[in-house]
Short mmCIF file of C-alpha atoms in Angstrom, two decimals:
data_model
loop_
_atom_site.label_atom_id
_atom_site.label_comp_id
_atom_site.label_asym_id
_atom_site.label_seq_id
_atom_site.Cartn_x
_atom_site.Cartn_y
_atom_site.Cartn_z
CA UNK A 1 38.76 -16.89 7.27
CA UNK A 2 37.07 -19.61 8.80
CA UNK A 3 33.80 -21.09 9.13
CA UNK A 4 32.45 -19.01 11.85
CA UNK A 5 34.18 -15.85 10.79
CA UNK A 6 32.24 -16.36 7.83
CA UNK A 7 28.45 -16.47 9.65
CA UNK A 8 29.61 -13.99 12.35
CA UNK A 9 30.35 -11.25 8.91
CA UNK A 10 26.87 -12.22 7.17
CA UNK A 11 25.26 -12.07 10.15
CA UNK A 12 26.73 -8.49 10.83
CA UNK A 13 26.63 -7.42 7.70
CA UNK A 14 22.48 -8.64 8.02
CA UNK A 15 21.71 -6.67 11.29
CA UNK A 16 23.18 -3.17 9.83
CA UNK A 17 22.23 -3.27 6.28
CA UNK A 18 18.94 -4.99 7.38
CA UNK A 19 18.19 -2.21 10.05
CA UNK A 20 18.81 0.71 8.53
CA UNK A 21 16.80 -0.63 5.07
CA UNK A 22 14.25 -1.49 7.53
CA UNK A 23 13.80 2.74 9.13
CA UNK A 24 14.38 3.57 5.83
CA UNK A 25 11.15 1.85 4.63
CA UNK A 26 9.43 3.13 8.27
CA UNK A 27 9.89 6.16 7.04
CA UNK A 28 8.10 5.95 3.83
CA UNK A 29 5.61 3.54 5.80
CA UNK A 30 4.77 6.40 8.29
CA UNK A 31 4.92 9.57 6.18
CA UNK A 32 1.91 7.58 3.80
CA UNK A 33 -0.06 6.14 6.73
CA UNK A 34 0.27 9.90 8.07
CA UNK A 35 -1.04 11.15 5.08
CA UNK A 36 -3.89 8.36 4.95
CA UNK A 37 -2.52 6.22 2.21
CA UNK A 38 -2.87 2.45 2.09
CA UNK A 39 0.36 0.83 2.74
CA UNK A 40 -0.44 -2.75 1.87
CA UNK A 41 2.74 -4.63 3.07
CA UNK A 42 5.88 -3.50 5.54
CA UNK A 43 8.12 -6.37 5.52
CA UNK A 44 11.71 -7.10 6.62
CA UNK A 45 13.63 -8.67 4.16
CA UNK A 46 13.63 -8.86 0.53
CA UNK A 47 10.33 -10.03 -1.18
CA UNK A 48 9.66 -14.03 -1.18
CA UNK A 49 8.18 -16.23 1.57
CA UNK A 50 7.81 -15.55 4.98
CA UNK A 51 5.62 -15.01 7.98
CA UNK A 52 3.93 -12.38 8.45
CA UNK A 53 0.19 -10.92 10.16
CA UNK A 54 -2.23 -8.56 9.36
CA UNK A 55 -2.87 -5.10 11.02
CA UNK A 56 -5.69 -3.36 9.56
CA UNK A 57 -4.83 -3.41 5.55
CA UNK A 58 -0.77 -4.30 6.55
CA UNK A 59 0.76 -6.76 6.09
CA UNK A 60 3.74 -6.74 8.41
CA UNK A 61 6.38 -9.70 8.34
CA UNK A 62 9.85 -10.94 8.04
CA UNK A 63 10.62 -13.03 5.22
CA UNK A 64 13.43 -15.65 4.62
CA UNK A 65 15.82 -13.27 3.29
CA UNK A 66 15.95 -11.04 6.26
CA UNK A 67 18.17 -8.33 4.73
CA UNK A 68 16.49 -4.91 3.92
CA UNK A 69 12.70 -4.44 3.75
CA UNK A 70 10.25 -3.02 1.70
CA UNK A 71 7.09 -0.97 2.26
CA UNK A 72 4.15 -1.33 -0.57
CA UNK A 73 2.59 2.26 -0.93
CA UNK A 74 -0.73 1.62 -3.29
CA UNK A 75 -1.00 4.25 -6.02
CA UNK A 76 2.77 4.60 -6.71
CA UNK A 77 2.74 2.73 -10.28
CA UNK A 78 3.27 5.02 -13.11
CA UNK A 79 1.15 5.67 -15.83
CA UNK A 80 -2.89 6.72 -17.06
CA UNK A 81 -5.33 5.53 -14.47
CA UNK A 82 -7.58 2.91 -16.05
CA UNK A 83 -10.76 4.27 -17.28
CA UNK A 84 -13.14 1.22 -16.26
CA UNK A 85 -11.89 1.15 -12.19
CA UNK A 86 -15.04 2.41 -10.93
CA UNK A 87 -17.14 -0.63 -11.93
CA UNK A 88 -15.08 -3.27 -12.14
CA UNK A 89 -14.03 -2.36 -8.83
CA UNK A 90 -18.13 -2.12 -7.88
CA UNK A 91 -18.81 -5.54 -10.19
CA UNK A 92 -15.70 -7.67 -7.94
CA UNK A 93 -16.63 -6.23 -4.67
CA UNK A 94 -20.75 -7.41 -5.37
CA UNK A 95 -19.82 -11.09 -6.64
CA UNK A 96 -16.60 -11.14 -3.91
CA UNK A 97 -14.58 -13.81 -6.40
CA UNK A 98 -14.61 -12.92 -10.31
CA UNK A 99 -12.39 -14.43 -13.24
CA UNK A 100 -11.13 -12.30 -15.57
CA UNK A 101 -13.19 -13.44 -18.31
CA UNK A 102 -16.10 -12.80 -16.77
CA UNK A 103 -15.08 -9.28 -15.09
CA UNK A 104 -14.86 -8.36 -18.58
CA UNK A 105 -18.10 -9.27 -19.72
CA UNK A 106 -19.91 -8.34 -16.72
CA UNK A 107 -18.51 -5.13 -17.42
CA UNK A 108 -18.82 -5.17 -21.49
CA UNK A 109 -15.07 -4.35 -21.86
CA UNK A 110 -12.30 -6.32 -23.42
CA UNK A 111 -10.23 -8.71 -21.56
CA UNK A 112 -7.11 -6.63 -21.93
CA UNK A 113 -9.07 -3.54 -20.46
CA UNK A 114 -10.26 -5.52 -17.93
CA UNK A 115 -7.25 -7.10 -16.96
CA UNK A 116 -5.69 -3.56 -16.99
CA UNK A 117 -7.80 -2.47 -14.54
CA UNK A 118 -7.71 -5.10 -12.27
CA UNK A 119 -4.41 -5.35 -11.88
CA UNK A 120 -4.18 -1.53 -11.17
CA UNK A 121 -6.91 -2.08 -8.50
CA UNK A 122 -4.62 -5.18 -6.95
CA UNK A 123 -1.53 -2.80 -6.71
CA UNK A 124 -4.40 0.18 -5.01
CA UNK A 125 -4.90 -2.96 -2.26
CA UNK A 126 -8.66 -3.02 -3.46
CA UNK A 127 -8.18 -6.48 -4.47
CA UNK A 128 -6.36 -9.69 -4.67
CA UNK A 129 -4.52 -11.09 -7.15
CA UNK A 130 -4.67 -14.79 -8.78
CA UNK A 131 -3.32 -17.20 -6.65
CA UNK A 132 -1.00 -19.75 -8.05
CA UNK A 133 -3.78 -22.33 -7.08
CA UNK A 134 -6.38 -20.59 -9.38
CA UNK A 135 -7.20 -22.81 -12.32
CA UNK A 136 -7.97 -18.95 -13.85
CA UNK A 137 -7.53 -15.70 -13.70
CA UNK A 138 -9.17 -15.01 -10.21
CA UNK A 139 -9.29 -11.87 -8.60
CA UNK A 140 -11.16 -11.31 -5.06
CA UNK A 141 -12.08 -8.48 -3.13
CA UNK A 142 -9.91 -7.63 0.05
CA UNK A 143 -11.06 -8.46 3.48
CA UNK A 144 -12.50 -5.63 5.45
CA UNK A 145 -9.69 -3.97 7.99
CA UNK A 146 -9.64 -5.40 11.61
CA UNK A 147 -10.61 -2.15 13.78
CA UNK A 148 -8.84 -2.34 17.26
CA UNK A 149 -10.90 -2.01 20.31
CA UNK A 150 -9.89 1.91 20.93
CA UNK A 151 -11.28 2.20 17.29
CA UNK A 152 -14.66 0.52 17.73
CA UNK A 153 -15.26 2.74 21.19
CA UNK A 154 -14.45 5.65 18.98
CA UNK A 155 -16.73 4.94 16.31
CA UNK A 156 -19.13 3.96 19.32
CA UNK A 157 -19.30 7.03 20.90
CA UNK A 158 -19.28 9.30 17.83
CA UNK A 159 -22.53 7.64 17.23
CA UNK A 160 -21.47 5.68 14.24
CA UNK A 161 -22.56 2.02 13.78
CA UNK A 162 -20.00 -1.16 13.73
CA UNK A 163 -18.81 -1.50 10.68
CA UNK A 164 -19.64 -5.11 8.75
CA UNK A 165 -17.34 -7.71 8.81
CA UNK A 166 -16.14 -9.01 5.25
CA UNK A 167 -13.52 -11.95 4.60
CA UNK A 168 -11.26 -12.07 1.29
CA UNK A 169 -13.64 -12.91 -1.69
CA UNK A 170 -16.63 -12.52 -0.05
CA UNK A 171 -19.21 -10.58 -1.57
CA UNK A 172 -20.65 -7.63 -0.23
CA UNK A 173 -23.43 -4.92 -1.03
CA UNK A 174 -22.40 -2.17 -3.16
CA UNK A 175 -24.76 0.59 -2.80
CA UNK A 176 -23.34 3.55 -4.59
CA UNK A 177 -20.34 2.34 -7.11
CA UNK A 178 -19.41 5.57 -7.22
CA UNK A 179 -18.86 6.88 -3.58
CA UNK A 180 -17.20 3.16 -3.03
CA UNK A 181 -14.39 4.11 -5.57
CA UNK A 182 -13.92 7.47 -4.41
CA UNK A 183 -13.03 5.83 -0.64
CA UNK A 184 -10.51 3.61 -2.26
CA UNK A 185 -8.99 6.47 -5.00
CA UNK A 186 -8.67 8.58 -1.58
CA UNK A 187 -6.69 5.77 0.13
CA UNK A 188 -4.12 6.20 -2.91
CA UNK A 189 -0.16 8.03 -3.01
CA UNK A 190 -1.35 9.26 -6.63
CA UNK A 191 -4.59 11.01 -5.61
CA UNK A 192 -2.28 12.97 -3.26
CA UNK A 193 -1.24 16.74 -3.93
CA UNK A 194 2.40 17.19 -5.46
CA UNK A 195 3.94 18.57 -2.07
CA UNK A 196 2.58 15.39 0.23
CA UNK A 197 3.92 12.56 -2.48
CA UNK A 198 7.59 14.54 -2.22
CA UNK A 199 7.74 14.00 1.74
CA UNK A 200 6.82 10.65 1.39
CA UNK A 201 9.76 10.31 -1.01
CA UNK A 202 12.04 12.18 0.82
CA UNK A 203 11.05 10.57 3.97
CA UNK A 204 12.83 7.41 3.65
CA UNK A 205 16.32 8.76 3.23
CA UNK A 206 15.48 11.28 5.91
CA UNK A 207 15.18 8.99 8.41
CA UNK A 208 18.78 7.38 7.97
CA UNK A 209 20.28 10.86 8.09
CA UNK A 210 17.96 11.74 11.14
CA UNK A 211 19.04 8.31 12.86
CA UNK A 212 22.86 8.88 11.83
CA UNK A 213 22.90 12.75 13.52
CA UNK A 214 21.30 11.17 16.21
CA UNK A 215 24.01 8.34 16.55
CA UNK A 216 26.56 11.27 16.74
CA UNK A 217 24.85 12.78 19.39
CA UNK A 218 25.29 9.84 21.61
CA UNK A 219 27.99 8.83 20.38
CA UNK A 220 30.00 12.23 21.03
CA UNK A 221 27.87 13.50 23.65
CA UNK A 222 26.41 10.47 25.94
CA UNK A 223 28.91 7.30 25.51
CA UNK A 224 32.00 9.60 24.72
CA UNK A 225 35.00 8.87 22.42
CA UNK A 226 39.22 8.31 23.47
CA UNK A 227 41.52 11.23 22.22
CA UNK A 228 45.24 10.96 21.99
CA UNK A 229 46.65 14.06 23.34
CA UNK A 230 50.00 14.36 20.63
CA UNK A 231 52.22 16.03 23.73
CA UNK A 232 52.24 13.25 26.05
CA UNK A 233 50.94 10.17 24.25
CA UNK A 234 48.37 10.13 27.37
CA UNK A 235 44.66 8.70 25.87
CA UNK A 236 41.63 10.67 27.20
CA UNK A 237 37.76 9.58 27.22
CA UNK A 238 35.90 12.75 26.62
CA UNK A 239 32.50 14.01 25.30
CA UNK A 240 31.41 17.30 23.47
CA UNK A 241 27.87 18.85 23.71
CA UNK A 242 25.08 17.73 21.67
CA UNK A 243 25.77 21.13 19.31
CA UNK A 244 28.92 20.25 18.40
CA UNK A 245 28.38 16.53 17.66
CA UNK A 246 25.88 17.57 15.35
CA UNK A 247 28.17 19.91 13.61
CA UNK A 248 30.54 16.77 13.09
CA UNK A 249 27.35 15.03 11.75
CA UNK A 250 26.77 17.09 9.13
CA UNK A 251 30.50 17.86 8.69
CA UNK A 252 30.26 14.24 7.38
CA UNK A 253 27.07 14.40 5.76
CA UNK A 254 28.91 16.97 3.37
CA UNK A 255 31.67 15.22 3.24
CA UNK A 256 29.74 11.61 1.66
CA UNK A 257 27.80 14.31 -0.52
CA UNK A 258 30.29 15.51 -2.25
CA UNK A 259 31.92 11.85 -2.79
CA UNK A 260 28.40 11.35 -4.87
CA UNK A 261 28.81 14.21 -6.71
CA UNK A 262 32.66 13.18 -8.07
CA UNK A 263 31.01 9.81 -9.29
CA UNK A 264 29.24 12.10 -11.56
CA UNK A 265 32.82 13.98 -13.22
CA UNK A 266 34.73 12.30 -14.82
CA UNK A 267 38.41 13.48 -13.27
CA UNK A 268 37.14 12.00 -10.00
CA UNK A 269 34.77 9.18 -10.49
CA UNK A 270 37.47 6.84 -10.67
CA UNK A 271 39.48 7.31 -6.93
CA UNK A 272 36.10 7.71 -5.17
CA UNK A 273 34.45 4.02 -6.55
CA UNK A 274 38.30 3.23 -5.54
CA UNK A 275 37.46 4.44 -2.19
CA UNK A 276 34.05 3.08 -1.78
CA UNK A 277 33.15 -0.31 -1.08
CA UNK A 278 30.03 -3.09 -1.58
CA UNK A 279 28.58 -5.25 0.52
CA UNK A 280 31.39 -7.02 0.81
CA UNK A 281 33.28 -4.92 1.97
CA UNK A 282 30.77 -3.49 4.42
CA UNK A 283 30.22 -7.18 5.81
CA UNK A 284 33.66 -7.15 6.81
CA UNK A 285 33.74 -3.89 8.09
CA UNK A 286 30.42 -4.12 10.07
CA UNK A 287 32.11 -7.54 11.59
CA UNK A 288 35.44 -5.38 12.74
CA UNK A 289 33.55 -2.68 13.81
CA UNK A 290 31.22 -5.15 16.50
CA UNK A 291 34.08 -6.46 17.48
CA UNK A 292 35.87 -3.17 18.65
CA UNK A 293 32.54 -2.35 20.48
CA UNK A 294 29.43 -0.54 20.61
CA UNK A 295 31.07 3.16 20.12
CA UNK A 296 32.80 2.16 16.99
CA UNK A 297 29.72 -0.38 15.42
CA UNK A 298 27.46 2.67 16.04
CA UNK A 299 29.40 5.23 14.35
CA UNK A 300 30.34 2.54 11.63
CA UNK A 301 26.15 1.84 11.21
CA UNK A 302 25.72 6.27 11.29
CA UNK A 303 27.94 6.72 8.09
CA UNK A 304 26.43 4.02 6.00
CA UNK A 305 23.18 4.82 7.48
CA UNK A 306 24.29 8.41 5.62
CA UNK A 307 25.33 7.04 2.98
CA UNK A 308 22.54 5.22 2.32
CA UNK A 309 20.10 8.00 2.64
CA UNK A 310 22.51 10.47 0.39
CA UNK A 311 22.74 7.54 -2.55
CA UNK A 312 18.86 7.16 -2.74
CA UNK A 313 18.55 10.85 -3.34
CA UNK A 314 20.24 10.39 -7.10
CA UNK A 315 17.75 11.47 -9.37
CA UNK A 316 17.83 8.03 -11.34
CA UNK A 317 15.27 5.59 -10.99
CA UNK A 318 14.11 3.86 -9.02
CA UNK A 319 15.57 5.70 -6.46
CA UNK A 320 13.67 7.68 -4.67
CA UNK A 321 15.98 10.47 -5.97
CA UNK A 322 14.45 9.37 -9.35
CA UNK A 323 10.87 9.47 -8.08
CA UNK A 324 11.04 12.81 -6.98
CA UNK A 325 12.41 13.88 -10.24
CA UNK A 326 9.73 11.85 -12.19
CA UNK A 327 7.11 13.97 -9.91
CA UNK A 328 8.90 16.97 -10.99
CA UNK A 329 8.82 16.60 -14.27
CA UNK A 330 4.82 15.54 -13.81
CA UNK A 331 4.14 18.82 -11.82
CA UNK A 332 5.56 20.59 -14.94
CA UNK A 333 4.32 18.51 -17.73
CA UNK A 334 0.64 18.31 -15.65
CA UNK A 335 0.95 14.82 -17.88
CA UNK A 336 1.98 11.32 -15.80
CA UNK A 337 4.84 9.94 -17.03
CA UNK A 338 4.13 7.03 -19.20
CA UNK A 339 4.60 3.40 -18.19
CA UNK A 340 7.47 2.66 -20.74
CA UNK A 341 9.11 5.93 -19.98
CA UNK A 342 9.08 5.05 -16.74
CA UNK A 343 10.27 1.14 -17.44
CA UNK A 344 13.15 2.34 -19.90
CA UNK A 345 14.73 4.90 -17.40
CA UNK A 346 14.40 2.11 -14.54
CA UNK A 347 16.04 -0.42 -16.83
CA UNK A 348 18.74 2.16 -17.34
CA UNK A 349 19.02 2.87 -13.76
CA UNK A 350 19.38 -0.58 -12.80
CA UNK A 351 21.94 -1.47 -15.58
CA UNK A 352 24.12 1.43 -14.36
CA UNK A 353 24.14 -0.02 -10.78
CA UNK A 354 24.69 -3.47 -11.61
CA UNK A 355 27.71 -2.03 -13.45
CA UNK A 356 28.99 0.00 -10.31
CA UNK A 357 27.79 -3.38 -8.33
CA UNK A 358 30.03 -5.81 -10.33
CA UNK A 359 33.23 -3.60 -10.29
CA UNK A 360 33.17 -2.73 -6.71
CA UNK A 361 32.36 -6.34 -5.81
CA UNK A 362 35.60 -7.35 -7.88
CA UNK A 363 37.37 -4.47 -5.90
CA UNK A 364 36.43 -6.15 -2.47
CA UNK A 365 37.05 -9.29 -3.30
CA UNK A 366 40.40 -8.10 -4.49
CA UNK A 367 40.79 -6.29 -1.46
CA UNK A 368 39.49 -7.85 1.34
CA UNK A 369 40.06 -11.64 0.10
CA UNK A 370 43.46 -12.01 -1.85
CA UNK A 371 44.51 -8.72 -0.46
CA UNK A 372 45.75 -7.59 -4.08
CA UNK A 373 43.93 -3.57 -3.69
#
C-alpha cells in the first residue's frame, strides 16, 4: 500500500467515523438544549486543542484530532451534590476571580469542601476552571451568554429589560444567592426528571439508527441498487418503495443486534469478534467502499452508523447503554450512585474494550496487512 493509499484510507476512515460520532453527539446536544440544559462544549474531534467560537454558553469547534466529537452536558457527573454550591457559587460570581484558598475562607469551609464544590460548579458551566497560567488555584465566573438579535427583540417586546453584559471573571451583583443558584441548578441534566435524562441518553444512538433507515430509504428507494437476474445473467438498476427499504433497514438492525448479543455467550462470542472488525479494518473498508461510489459508501456508512448506535446501548459504562442502566438503578435505589461506584464500573468497562480493541486490531492487521486471517 503506498503512500497515498495510506492518507486516502485515514482520511476515509476520518469522514465516516468522524460524521456519524459527530450526529451521534447532535443528538445528545439537541435532546439537552431541548430540554433546557446547558451544553457547554459541541466539538468535532477528540478533546485537545483546536478552534472553536462561542454561541450563547457553547462552545462549538473542531479540534486537531478531527475524528469523532463530543458534546459536554453539565450535570451528568455522578455522585452527592456538594452541600456549599449555593454560596460559593454567590461568593465567585460577587468578586468575578477567586482562589481557592480564599473561596474557602470567604465561605468558612475547608479547602477540600471548597474545592469540591467548585469543581462541581465548573463541570455545571457556572464557572471556569484554573488556567494553566494561574500561579493558583483560580476559578472565575462565566461570561454572560451572547443573546442574538431575534432574542433581544423578544425580550424587547415582552417588556423585559436588556440583560447586563458580563465578561469571564468579572464581578457582578448578586442580589438573592439563592434564586441565582436555583437558575443555574435548573440549567442542569441532574435536576431533570428520570424520563427526560433517558431520551437524552437514548438520543445519541437514535440518531445513527434514524440516519442509517434513512440511508436505506434513498438508497433503495431514490438512487436505486443493480440486481443480477440468475436466468439470464442480465444486471438490472431498480428501486423498491420507501416501505420496503425500511423493512430491509431494520431487517439489518436485527441482524447487528443479535451479533451483540452472541458476544455476550460464550458458544458464539468467538466467530462473531472473528467476524467483526476495528478501525482498521473499517479504514480500509470505508476507502473501498468510496471508491465503488456513492451507493455503496452510503450503505457502507448506514451499517456502521447501526452499529454504532446498537454498541453504545450495552449497559456497561460509559456507554450510554451504561448510563441508562446507572439511572435505572438510581430511579430504584432513589440514592445517586456514588462517585467510586461509578469510577470502578467505568474502569471495568474500559478495560473490557481495550481488551476487545487490542485483539481485533491484531485480527486486522492480520487480515488486512499480511493477509494471514
Amino acid at each position: 500500500m503506498g503512500r497515498m493509499d495510506i492518507l486516502l484510507t485515514i482520511l476515509s476512515a476520518t469522514i465516516v467515523l468522524g460524521f456519524l460520532v459527530f450526529i451521534h453527539e447532535g443528538g445528545h446536544f439537541l435532546t439537552a438544549r431541548a430540554f433546557g440544559v446547558r451544553v457547554s462544549e459541541f466539538m468535532l474531534g477528540f478533546p485537545g486543542p483546536g478552534l472553536s467560537f462561542k454561541r450563547g454558553e457553547t462552545r462549538f469547534g473542531v479540534t486537531c484530532v478531527p475524528l469523532g466529537g463530543y458534546a459536554r452536558v453539565c450535570g451528568m457527573e455522578a455522585g452527592e451534590q456538594s452541600p456549599h454550591l449555593e454560596k460559593v457559587l454567590a461568593c465567585v460570581y460577587e468578586h468575578g476571580t477567586m482562589d481557592l484558598e480564599d473561596v474557602a475562607q470567604a465561605c468558612d469551609i475547608s479547602e477540600d469542601d471548597a474545592e469540591d464544590a467548585l469543581v462541581e460548579l465548573v463541570e455545571w458551566g457556572s464557572l471556569t476552571a484554573p488556567k494553566r497560567t494561574d500561579p493558583y488555584n483560580t476559578y472565575r465566573a462565566v461570561e454572560s451568554p451572547h443573546y442574538s438579535k431575534r432574542a433581544l427583540a423578544k425580550r424587547q417586546a415582552a417588556g423585559l429589560p436588556e440583560p447586563p453584559r458580563y465578561e469571564e471573571g468579572q464581578a457582578r451583583p448578586v442580589e438573592d444567592a439563592h434564586a441565582l443558584f436555583e437558575s443555574e441548578l435548573s440549567q442542569q441534566y441532574c435536576n431533570l426528571p428520570f424520563w427526560k435524562r433517558c431520551v437524552i441518553l437514548i438520543a445519541g444512538p437514535g440518531v445513527n439508527v434514524l440516519f442509517a433507515l434513512l440511508a436505506f430509504v434513498l438508497i433503495y428507494s431514490v438512487l436505486g441498487f443493480d440486481v443480477q437476474n440468475q436466468d439470464t445473467g442480465e444486471i438490472q438498476h431498480i428501486t423498491v418503495d420507501p416501505l420496503r427499504a425500511i423493512q430491509a433497514g431494520c431487517a439489518y438492525l436485527v441482524m447487528v443486534v443479535q451479533a451483540v448479543i452472541n458476544l455476550f455467550n460464550p458458544v458464539t462470542v468467538g466467530d462473531t469478534i472473528s467476524n467483526s472488525t476495528s478501525v482498521v479494518g473499517i479504514a480500509v473498508m470505508s476507502k473501498s467502499a468510496f471508491e465503488a461510489g456513492l451507493v455503496d459508501a452510503l450503505a457502507f456508512t448506514a451499517m456502521i452508523s447501526t452499529s454504532l448506535g446498537i454498541m453504545n446501548l450495552l449497559p456497561i459504562p460509559p456507554l450510554d447503554g451504561g448510563r441508562l442502566v446507572v439511572e435505572v438503578i438510581q430511579k430504584l435505589r432513589r440514592k445517586n450512585v456514588s462517585v467510586r461506584a461509578m469510577n470502578t464500573a467505568t474502569l471495568i468497562g474500559m478495560g473490557l474494550f481495550m481488551l476487545l480493541f487490542v485483539v481485533m486490531i491484531n485480527q486486522d492487521v492480520q487480515r488486512f496487512i499480511f493477509g494471514n486471517w
